[in-house]
Tab-separated table of C-alpha atoms in Angstrom:
chain	number	residue	atom	x	y	z
A	1	MET	CA	39.154	-1.592	-24.228
A	2	SER	CA	39.358	-3.066	-20.456
A	3	ASP	CA	41.062	0.159	-19.719
A	4	GLU	CA	38.818	2.258	-21.271
A	5	VAL	CA	36.160	0.866	-19.850
A	6	ALA	CA	37.633	1.354	-16.334
A	7	ARG	CA	38.266	4.804	-16.984
A	8	ASP	CA	34.675	5.365	-17.922
A	9	TRP	CA	33.342	3.670	-14.828
A	10	SER	CA	36.074	5.871	-12.727
A	11	VAL	CA	34.883	8.973	-13.762
A	12	SER	CA	31.239	8.237	-14.315
A	13	GLY	CA	31.192	8.466	-10.203
A	14	LEU	CA	30.663	4.958	-9.587
A	15	ALA	CA	34.148	4.144	-8.988
A	16	ALA	CA	33.705	6.423	-5.875
A	17	LEU	CA	30.389	4.340	-4.378
A	18	THR	CA	32.594	0.962	-5.033
A	19	GLY	CA	35.570	-0.303	-2.798
A	20	MET	CA	36.574	-0.155	0.964
A	21	PRO	CA	36.349	3.071	2.348
A	22	ASP	CA	39.999	3.126	3.453
A	23	GLY	CA	41.227	1.850	0.156
A	24	PRO	CA	41.530	2.170	-3.768
A	25	PRO	CA	37.933	2.803	-5.541
A	26	ASP	CA	37.255	-1.166	-7.435
A	27	VAL	CA	36.693	-0.896	-10.975
A	28	SER	CA	35.702	-4.614	-11.459
A	29	ARG	CA	32.325	-4.267	-12.295
A	30	ALA	CA	33.175	-1.298	-15.066
A	31	ALA	CA	31.441	-3.696	-17.673
A	32	VAL	CA	27.833	-2.943	-15.779
A	33	LEU	CA	28.187	0.882	-16.799
A	34	THR	CA	28.955	-0.293	-20.048
A	35	ARG	CA	26.152	-2.651	-20.484
A	36	ALA	CA	23.770	-0.064	-18.971
A	37	ARG	CA	24.535	2.399	-21.282
A	38	ALA	CA	23.033	-0.057	-24.068
A	39	ALA	CA	20.137	-0.078	-22.397
A	40	ALA	CA	19.518	3.637	-21.974
A	41	SER	CA	20.372	3.931	-25.681
A	42	GLU	CA	17.425	1.031	-26.376
A	43	LEU	CA	15.020	3.370	-24.245
A	44	THR	CA	16.309	6.674	-26.109
A	45	GLY	CA	15.105	4.769	-29.494
A	46	HIS	CA	11.726	3.501	-27.944
A	47	LEU	CA	10.833	6.494	-25.569
A	48	GLY	CA	12.371	9.608	-27.577
A	49	ILE	CA	14.076	11.321	-24.750
A	50	ASP	CA	17.893	11.187	-23.872
A	51	VAL	CA	18.205	8.573	-20.937
A	52	ASP	CA	21.774	8.774	-19.171
A	53	ALA	CA	22.722	5.586	-17.242
A	54	ALA	CA	25.541	6.587	-15.394
A	55	GLU	CA	23.394	9.679	-14.289
A	56	LEU	CA	20.756	7.100	-13.436
A	57	LEU	CA	23.157	5.076	-11.449
A	58	ALA	CA	24.476	7.493	-9.540
A	59	GLY	CA	22.703	9.900	-9.007
A	60	ARG	CA	21.169	9.322	-5.817
A	61	ALA	CA	24.534	9.371	-4.228
A	62	ALA	CA	24.804	12.906	-5.620
A	63	LEU	CA	22.031	14.464	-4.495
A	64	SER	CA	22.708	12.894	-0.976
A	65	GLY	CA	26.343	13.293	-0.653
A	66	LEU	CA	26.763	9.166	-0.523
A	67	HIS	CA	29.861	7.546	-0.983
A	68	ARG	CA	31.748	4.208	-0.604
A	69	GLN	CA	31.758	2.220	2.414
A	70	GLY	CA	32.907	-1.467	1.569
A	71	ARG	CA	30.604	-3.905	3.346
A	72	THR	CA	28.147	-0.798	4.579
A	73	SER	CA	26.272	0.193	1.586
A	74	ALA	CA	26.531	3.513	0.814
A	75	GLY	CA	22.954	4.447	1.783
A	76	GLY	CA	24.085	2.971	5.362
A	77	ALA	CA	20.963	0.564	5.791
A	78	THR	CA	22.060	-2.642	4.471
A	79	ARG	CA	25.549	-4.700	5.702
A	80	LEU	CA	27.331	-7.615	3.930
A	81	ILE	CA	27.961	-10.278	6.488
A	82	ALA	CA	29.764	-13.316	6.637
A	83	GLY	CA	28.397	-16.789	7.740
A	84	ARG	CA	30.059	-19.947	8.451
A	85	ASP	CA	29.870	-20.989	4.421
A	86	GLY	CA	29.571	-17.560	2.402
A	87	TRP	CA	28.019	-14.056	2.632
A	88	PHE	CA	24.643	-12.387	2.794
A	89	ALA	CA	23.260	-9.177	2.736
A	90	LEU	CA	20.882	-7.978	5.324
A	91	THR	CA	18.969	-4.315	5.175
A	92	LEU	CA	17.316	-2.808	8.049
A	93	ALA	CA	15.538	0.069	6.549
A	94	ARG	CA	12.738	0.141	8.075
A	95	THR	CA	11.230	0.368	11.654
A	96	ASP	CA	9.646	-2.841	11.352
A	97	ASP	CA	13.343	-4.363	10.297
A	98	VAL	CA	14.969	-2.996	13.334
A	99	ALA	CA	12.215	-3.985	15.774
A	100	ALA	CA	12.291	-7.861	14.083
A	101	VAL	CA	15.980	-8.079	15.465
A	102	PRO	CA	15.752	-9.694	18.435
A	103	ALA	CA	12.802	-12.854	16.961
A	104	LEU	CA	15.845	-13.061	14.678
A	105	LEU	CA	18.603	-13.613	17.171
A	106	GLU	CA	16.406	-15.075	19.876
A	107	SER	CA	18.054	-12.251	22.300
A	108	GLU	CA	17.536	-8.785	23.377
A	109	VAL	CA	19.971	-6.540	21.727
A	110	PRO	CA	20.100	-2.630	22.636
A	111	VAL	CA	19.595	-0.560	19.350
A	112	ASP	CA	23.517	0.585	19.114
A	113	HIS	CA	24.706	-2.973	19.231
A	114	LEU	CA	22.606	-4.328	16.645
A	115	TRP	CA	24.990	-4.816	13.542
A	116	SER	CA	27.713	-6.499	16.019
A	117	ALA	CA	25.418	-8.879	17.670
A	118	ILE	CA	23.769	-10.184	13.964
A	119	THR	CA	27.103	-10.170	13.036
A	120	GLU	CA	28.505	-12.525	15.915
A	121	TRP	CA	24.908	-14.813	15.646
A	122	ALA	CA	25.618	-15.296	11.920
A	123	GLY	CA	28.913	-16.107	12.293
A	124	ARG	CA	28.067	-18.996	13.751
A	125	ARG	CA	25.624	-20.316	11.401
A	126	GLN	CA	25.072	-21.436	7.762
A	127	VAL	CA	23.964	-18.583	5.266
A	128	ALA	CA	20.711	-20.571	4.006
A	129	ASP	CA	19.776	-21.008	7.911
A	130	VAL	CA	20.172	-17.623	8.498
A	131	ALA	CA	18.355	-16.324	5.007
A	132	GLU	CA	15.604	-18.310	5.977
A	133	ARG	CA	15.059	-17.498	9.483
A	134	ALA	CA	15.148	-13.431	8.369
A	135	ARG	CA	12.562	-14.481	5.731
A	136	LEU	CA	10.250	-15.958	8.096
A	137	LEU	CA	10.291	-12.678	10.090
A	138	GLY	CA	9.956	-10.381	6.864
A	139	LEU	CA	13.303	-9.187	6.738
A	140	PRO	CA	15.369	-8.261	3.117
A	141	VAL	CA	17.976	-10.172	2.821
A	142	GLY	CA	20.292	-11.574	0.213
A	143	VAL	CA	22.279	-14.563	-0.137
A	144	LEU	CA	25.361	-13.936	-2.254
A	145	GLY	CA	24.872	-15.284	-5.831
A	146	GLU	CA	21.567	-17.206	-5.222
A	147	THR	CA	19.654	-15.945	-8.167
A	148	ALA	CA	20.499	-16.257	-11.806
A	149	ALA	CA	19.587	-13.964	-14.407
A	150	ALA	CA	16.177	-14.408	-15.616
A	151	ALA	CA	14.228	-12.393	-18.316
A	152	PRO	CA	10.920	-10.847	-17.506
A	153	VAL	CA	8.036	-12.883	-17.535
A	154	VAL	CA	5.194	-12.304	-19.770
A	155	ARG	CA	1.394	-13.954	-19.686
A	156	ARG	CA	-1.348	-12.625	-21.661
A	157	HIS	CA	-3.888	-11.142	-20.116
A	158	GLY	CA	-6.705	-9.197	-21.703
A	159	ASN	CA	-6.737	-8.172	-25.195
A	160	PRO	CA	-3.980	-6.263	-27.362
A	161	LYS	CA	-4.990	-3.213	-29.162
A	162	PRO	CA	-2.415	-1.240	-31.568
A	163	PHE	CA	-0.064	1.574	-29.966
A	164	TRP	CA	0.016	4.789	-31.087
A	165	ASP	CA	2.305	7.139	-28.932
A	166	TYR	CA	3.492	7.297	-25.199
A	167	ALA	CA	1.368	10.826	-25.076
A	168	GLY	CA	-1.633	9.099	-25.184
A	169	LEU	CA	-1.002	6.973	-22.191
A	170	LEU	CA	-2.475	7.044	-18.915
A	171	VAL	CA	-0.141	5.376	-16.088
A	172	VAL	CA	-1.055	4.310	-12.841
A	173	ASP	CA	2.139	4.250	-10.531
A	174	LEU	CA	1.289	2.536	-7.258
A	175	SER	CA	5.153	2.027	-6.910
A	176	SER	CA	7.766	3.196	-4.157
A	177	MET	CA	11.173	3.791	-3.557
A	178	TRP	CA	13.144	3.860	-6.765
A	179	ALA	CA	12.920	0.909	-9.567
A	180	GLY	CA	9.122	1.591	-10.327
A	181	PRO	CA	9.082	5.535	-9.737
A	182	LEU	CA	11.756	5.605	-12.099
A	183	CYS	CA	10.124	3.435	-14.479
A	184	GLY	CA	7.217	5.942	-14.123
A	185	GLN	CA	9.260	8.774	-14.156
A	186	LEU	CA	10.800	7.584	-17.759
A	187	LEU	CA	7.290	7.390	-18.947
A	188	ALA	CA	6.455	10.485	-18.031
A	189	ARG	CA	9.433	12.235	-19.740
A	190	ALA	CA	8.176	10.283	-23.008
A	191	GLY	CA	4.798	12.168	-22.465
A	192	ALA	CA	2.439	9.997	-20.689
A	193	THR	CA	0.229	11.350	-18.274
A	194	VAL	CA	1.506	9.128	-14.851
A	195	ILE	CA	-0.519	9.390	-11.418
A	196	LYS	CA	1.914	8.861	-8.346
A	197	VAL	CA	-0.929	6.426	-6.054
A	198	GLU	CA	0.025	6.930	-2.527
A	199	SER	CA	-1.641	6.006	0.808
A	200	PRO	CA	-2.389	9.057	2.973
A	201	SER	CA	-1.139	6.934	6.069
A	202	ARG	CA	1.891	5.233	4.595
A	203	PRO	CA	3.008	7.556	1.355
A	204	ASP	CA	6.084	6.558	-0.635
A	205	GLY	CA	9.136	6.471	2.152
A	206	THR	CA	11.339	8.721	0.147
A	207	ARG	CA	9.234	11.302	0.524
A	208	GLN	CA	10.691	11.227	4.281
A	209	GLY	CA	14.373	11.407	2.801
A	210	GLU	CA	16.597	13.521	0.772
A	211	PRO	CA	13.681	15.518	-0.810
A	212	ARG	CA	15.814	16.191	-3.990
A	213	PHE	CA	15.893	12.719	-4.759
A	214	PHE	CA	11.969	12.193	-4.168
A	215	ASP	CA	11.712	15.069	-6.773
A	216	TRP	CA	13.452	13.635	-9.103
A	217	MET	CA	11.306	10.769	-9.144
A	218	ASN	CA	7.898	12.070	-9.275
A	219	ALA	CA	8.157	15.297	-10.491
A	220	GLY	CA	5.759	15.967	-13.544
A	221	LYS	CA	3.298	12.943	-12.176
A	222	LEU	CA	-0.297	14.052	-11.000
A	223	CYS	CA	-0.110	13.193	-7.059
A	224	TYR	CA	-3.078	11.199	-6.040
A	225	ALA	CA	-4.062	9.786	-2.114
A	226	VAL	CA	-6.116	7.792	-1.572
A	227	ASP	CA	-7.028	5.148	0.962
A	228	PHE	CA	-6.431	1.483	0.329
A	229	GLY	CA	-8.367	-0.040	3.090
A	230	GLN	CA	-11.395	1.588	1.106
A	231	PRO	CA	-10.580	0.144	-2.440
A	232	ASP	CA	-13.542	1.413	-4.492
A	233	GLU	CA	-12.232	4.553	-5.391
A	234	LEU	CA	-8.930	2.945	-6.392
A	235	ARG	CA	-10.322	0.313	-8.513
A	236	GLN	CA	-11.892	2.623	-10.596
A	237	LEU	CA	-9.222	4.863	-11.434
A	238	LEU	CA	-7.014	1.336	-12.179
A	239	SER	CA	-10.253	0.000	-14.357
A	240	VAL	CA	-9.146	2.798	-16.895
A	241	ALA	CA	-5.507	2.432	-16.716
A	242	ASP	CA	-3.217	2.113	-19.873
A	243	VAL	CA	-0.459	1.061	-18.022
A	244	VAL	CA	-0.338	0.144	-13.984
A	245	ILE	CA	2.980	-0.161	-11.900
A	246	GLU	CA	3.021	-1.419	-8.684
A	247	SER	CA	6.063	-2.735	-6.602
A	248	SER	CA	4.116	-4.095	-3.721
A	249	ARG	CA	4.448	-8.276	-2.527
A	250	PRO	CA	2.209	-9.854	-5.595
A	251	ASP	CA	-0.563	-10.885	-2.240
A	252	ALA	CA	-0.839	-7.025	-0.611
A	253	LEU	CA	-2.905	-5.758	-3.588
A	254	VAL	CA	-4.679	-8.856	-4.773
A	255	ASN	CA	-6.293	-9.338	-0.838
A	256	ARG	CA	-7.876	-5.889	-1.384
A	257	GLY	CA	-9.124	-7.051	-4.745
A	258	LEU	CA	-6.792	-4.758	-6.516
A	259	GLY	CA	-4.710	-7.050	-8.746
A	260	PRO	CA	-4.659	-7.452	-12.517
A	261	ASP	CA	-7.417	-10.646	-12.461
A	262	ASP	CA	-9.515	-8.101	-9.961
A	263	VAL	CA	-9.775	-5.124	-11.876
A	264	PRO	CA	-11.284	-4.866	-15.372
A	265	ALA	CA	-8.723	-3.878	-18.205
A	266	ARG	CA	-9.074	-1.856	-21.086
A	267	ASP	CA	-7.922	-3.344	-24.127
A	268	GLY	CA	-3.853	-2.914	-24.520
A	269	ARG	CA	-3.311	-2.672	-20.571
A	270	VAL	CA	-0.525	-3.993	-19.334
A	271	TRP	CA	0.480	-4.586	-15.679
A	272	LEU	CA	4.072	-4.115	-14.829
A	273	ARG	CA	4.672	-5.935	-11.560
A	274	ILE	CA	8.117	-5.246	-10.138
A	275	THR	CA	9.659	-7.411	-7.491
A	276	GLY	CA	12.812	-7.957	-5.305
A	277	HIS	CA	12.940	-11.597	-6.188
A	278	GLY	CA	9.883	-12.941	-8.530
A	279	THR	CA	6.514	-14.237	-7.467
A	280	ALA	CA	7.297	-18.244	-8.231
A	281	GLY	CA	6.325	-20.418	-4.934
A	282	ALA	CA	8.185	-18.918	-1.486
A	283	HIS	CA	10.216	-16.416	-3.783
A	284	ALA	CA	7.100	-14.364	-3.647
A	285	HIS	CA	7.190	-13.192	0.149
A	286	TRP	CA	10.833	-12.758	0.243
A	287	VAL	CA	11.217	-8.882	0.700
A	288	GLY	CA	14.149	-6.824	-1.389
A	289	PHE	CA	15.779	-3.698	-1.804
A	290	GLY	CA	18.350	-2.617	-4.238
A	291	ASP	CA	21.387	-3.260	-2.203
A	292	ASP	CA	20.285	-6.563	-0.602
A	293	ALA	CA	18.944	-7.880	-4.544
A	294	ALA	CA	22.361	-6.664	-5.484
A	295	VAL	CA	23.923	-8.988	-3.619
A	296	SER	CA	21.555	-11.844	-3.975
A	297	GLY	CA	22.056	-11.607	-7.984
A	298	GLY	CA	25.913	-11.776	-7.081
A	299	LEU	CA	26.643	-8.101	-8.117
A	300	VAL	CA	29.110	-7.260	-5.903
A	301	GLY	CA	32.848	-5.774	-6.144
A	302	SER	CA	35.739	-7.268	-4.370
A	303	ASP	CA	38.234	-6.429	-1.819
A	304	PRO	CA	41.819	-5.490	-3.295
A	305	ALA	CA	42.904	-7.227	0.092
A	306	GLY	CA	41.046	-10.292	-0.575
A	307	SER	CA	38.965	-10.140	2.708
A	308	GLY	CA	35.486	-10.654	1.031
A	309	PRO	CA	32.927	-8.830	-1.183
A	310	VAL	CA	32.170	-5.247	-1.300
A	311	PHE	CA	29.140	-3.339	-2.412
A	312	CYS	CA	28.990	-1.944	-6.007
A	313	GLY	CA	27.415	1.481	-6.324
A	314	ASP	CA	24.618	2.317	-4.477
A	315	ALA	CA	21.684	-0.043	-4.513
A	316	ILE	CA	22.450	-0.768	-7.702
A	317	ALA	CA	19.472	-3.065	-8.795
A	318	ASP	CA	16.866	-0.787	-8.324
A	319	PRO	CA	17.913	1.928	-11.078
A	320	LEU	CA	18.644	-0.873	-13.327
A	321	THR	CA	15.883	-2.831	-12.313
A	322	GLY	CA	13.823	0.902	-13.656
A	323	MET	CA	15.478	0.694	-17.047
A	324	HIS	CA	14.996	-2.765	-17.981
A	325	ALA	CA	11.405	-2.798	-16.468
A	326	ALA	CA	10.839	0.614	-18.980
A	327	LEU	CA	12.301	-1.887	-21.465
A	328	ALA	CA	10.466	-4.652	-20.671
A	329	LEU	CA	7.274	-2.273	-20.883
A	330	ALA	CA	7.762	-0.634	-23.900
A	331	ALA	CA	8.390	-3.859	-25.595
A	332	SER	CA	4.585	-5.223	-24.470
A	333	LEU	CA	3.021	-1.893	-25.653
A	334	HIS	CA	4.715	-2.816	-29.344
A	335	ARG	CA	3.491	-5.946	-29.141
A	336	GLY	CA	-0.040	-4.557	-28.587
A	337	GLY	CA	-0.077	-5.050	-24.953
A	338	GLY	CA	-3.154	-7.147	-23.030
A	339	GLU	CA	-0.041	-8.587	-20.821
A	340	VAL	CA	1.197	-8.727	-17.147
A	341	VAL	CA	4.941	-8.217	-16.871
A	342	GLU	CA	7.294	-9.102	-14.013
A	343	VAL	CA	10.811	-7.563	-13.667
A	344	ALA	CA	12.924	-9.020	-10.362
A	345	LEU	CA	15.751	-6.825	-8.810
A	346	ALA	CA	18.106	-9.860	-8.032
A	347	ALA	CA	17.387	-11.086	-11.573
A	348	VAL	CA	18.472	-8.113	-13.486
A	349	ALA	CA	21.024	-7.647	-10.705
A	350	ALA	CA	22.330	-11.608	-11.606
A	351	GLU	CA	22.361	-10.125	-15.520
A	352	TYR	CA	24.896	-7.521	-14.823
A	353	ALA	CA	26.688	-9.870	-12.175
A	354	ALA	CA	27.774	-12.418	-15.063
A	355	LEU	CA	29.274	-9.683	-17.483
A	356	PRO	CA	33.313	-9.738	-17.506
A	357	LEU	CA	35.030	-8.485	-14.677
A	358	THR	CA	37.559	-5.657	-15.729
A	359	ALA	CA	40.904	-5.474	-14.118
A	360	GLY	CA	42.426	-2.674	-12.365
A	361	GLY	CA	45.426	-1.301	-14.041
A	362	SER	CA	45.827	2.532	-13.822
A	363	VAL	CA	42.424	4.373	-14.402
A	364	GLY	CA	43.752	8.180	-13.612
A	365	PRO	CA	41.673	10.169	-11.913
A	366	VAL	CA	38.595	8.800	-9.892
A	367	ALA	CA	35.453	11.223	-9.794
A	368	GLY	CA	33.052	11.421	-7.564
A	369	PRO	CA	29.030	11.267	-8.535
A	370	VAL	CA	27.243	13.983	-10.636
A	371	ALA	CA	23.909	15.129	-9.227
A	372	PRO	CA	21.099	15.382	-11.716
A	373	VAL	CA	19.681	18.724	-12.664
A	374	LEU	CA	15.731	19.359	-11.296
A	375	SER	CA	14.077	21.717	-13.151
A	376	SER	CA	10.491	21.200	-11.022
A	377	ARG	CA	9.523	19.965	-7.718
A	378	ALA	CA	7.400	16.604	-7.417
A	379	GLY	CA	3.458	17.345	-5.974
A	380	GLU	CA	2.384	17.498	-2.323
A	381	LEU	CA	0.460	14.291	-0.865
A	382	GLY	CA	-2.650	14.331	-2.571
A	383	ALA	CA	-2.055	17.559	-4.613
A	384	ASP	CA	-4.034	16.156	-7.776
A	385	ASN	CA	-7.051	14.462	-6.276
A	386	ALA	CA	-9.488	16.622	-8.081
A	387	ARG	CA	-7.703	16.421	-11.566
A	388	VAL	CA	-7.435	12.395	-11.262
A	389	ARG	CA	-10.935	12.086	-10.564
A	390	ASP	CA	-11.737	14.269	-13.500
A	391	ILE	CA	-9.529	11.840	-15.461
A	392	VAL	CA	-11.770	8.859	-14.643
A	393	ARG	CA	-14.879	10.570	-15.571
A	394	GLU	CA	-13.623	11.239	-19.005
A	395	ARG	CA	-12.263	8.056	-19.180
A	396	ASP	CA	-15.020	6.251	-17.728
A	397	SER	CA	-17.557	8.083	-20.223
A	398	GLY	CA	-15.106	7.578	-23.070
A	399	THR	CA	-14.427	11.477	-23.829
A	400	CYS	CA	-10.844	11.071	-23.631
């Protein structure tokens, strides 16, 4: 069975994304795909749509032409770095992340020497100290294996109501990047009306990247642009939603009076919160992206030479969490909703990290990732503002 699982991993495109760039692909995490396919099968049963786990896990890499880079993430923004007593992953994806490096190192560093300077600095320090300092500066960091697997956190919030079908749902998608938008995309495919909400001044960062990836995650959604600093209009939209998906740090919306406790809820509303590391204590303020969160959960591959961990797949915690968030949301709806559901990238990654490792052996040819077939494009920023306002008026008046 392990040979079969390893071959499955190899032909899925995921082996091509795991391992050292100048060495053989790593198949040790092949059980991840088997478990992800089980989750996809559950989603197919709940949503009534075909969900292809391999496509979801490797599709971005195929669209963007990414490949395995060992201790540099496939997307290039994250590195696995050794401290004195272990490994951690640091992401420098945003302009603010790069700007924070001199404060992290307490030294000015030329931009083209950032990673070498960080590697040298971290090598003299305990990884816990590195992570603490990085997190004080708002940097996305994950210490290898620091996070345990955990089920979604669910709390009652409002009144339940019977759930009929996805076609009647109004979903407000405040999330960005990958995990949250994927969850919203799955709901849209199931027939829900999904509204993608963005700030005109800070739209979803993936709009600036590979356009086909943005289309893959957001085609079929209504595109709505609104100023988060003037929250009245957005509050009206949230008050008529059946589902809200958000991926902000918990206080980001609460500080604007837009949290689940601030906005009146329709009966049965489910508020889905996707975070990097959860909302308890200091973890609520930790920033997490797919690659560093995967490392935090311990979901890494291995270098056959024994020199340390390598990245597993492409930002793998993101698509895994998108699927499991959709499962948690479906379960909540079938309970009648009226709940806040929280899913953390690192905790989902830790569940997959606990799966048995697969021996290498002979797995035959290794296929590259296959790009998903895109049948439509996502709308431009704010393209559907008028239609969304009509929906709010109709729902406010009780006509739909």
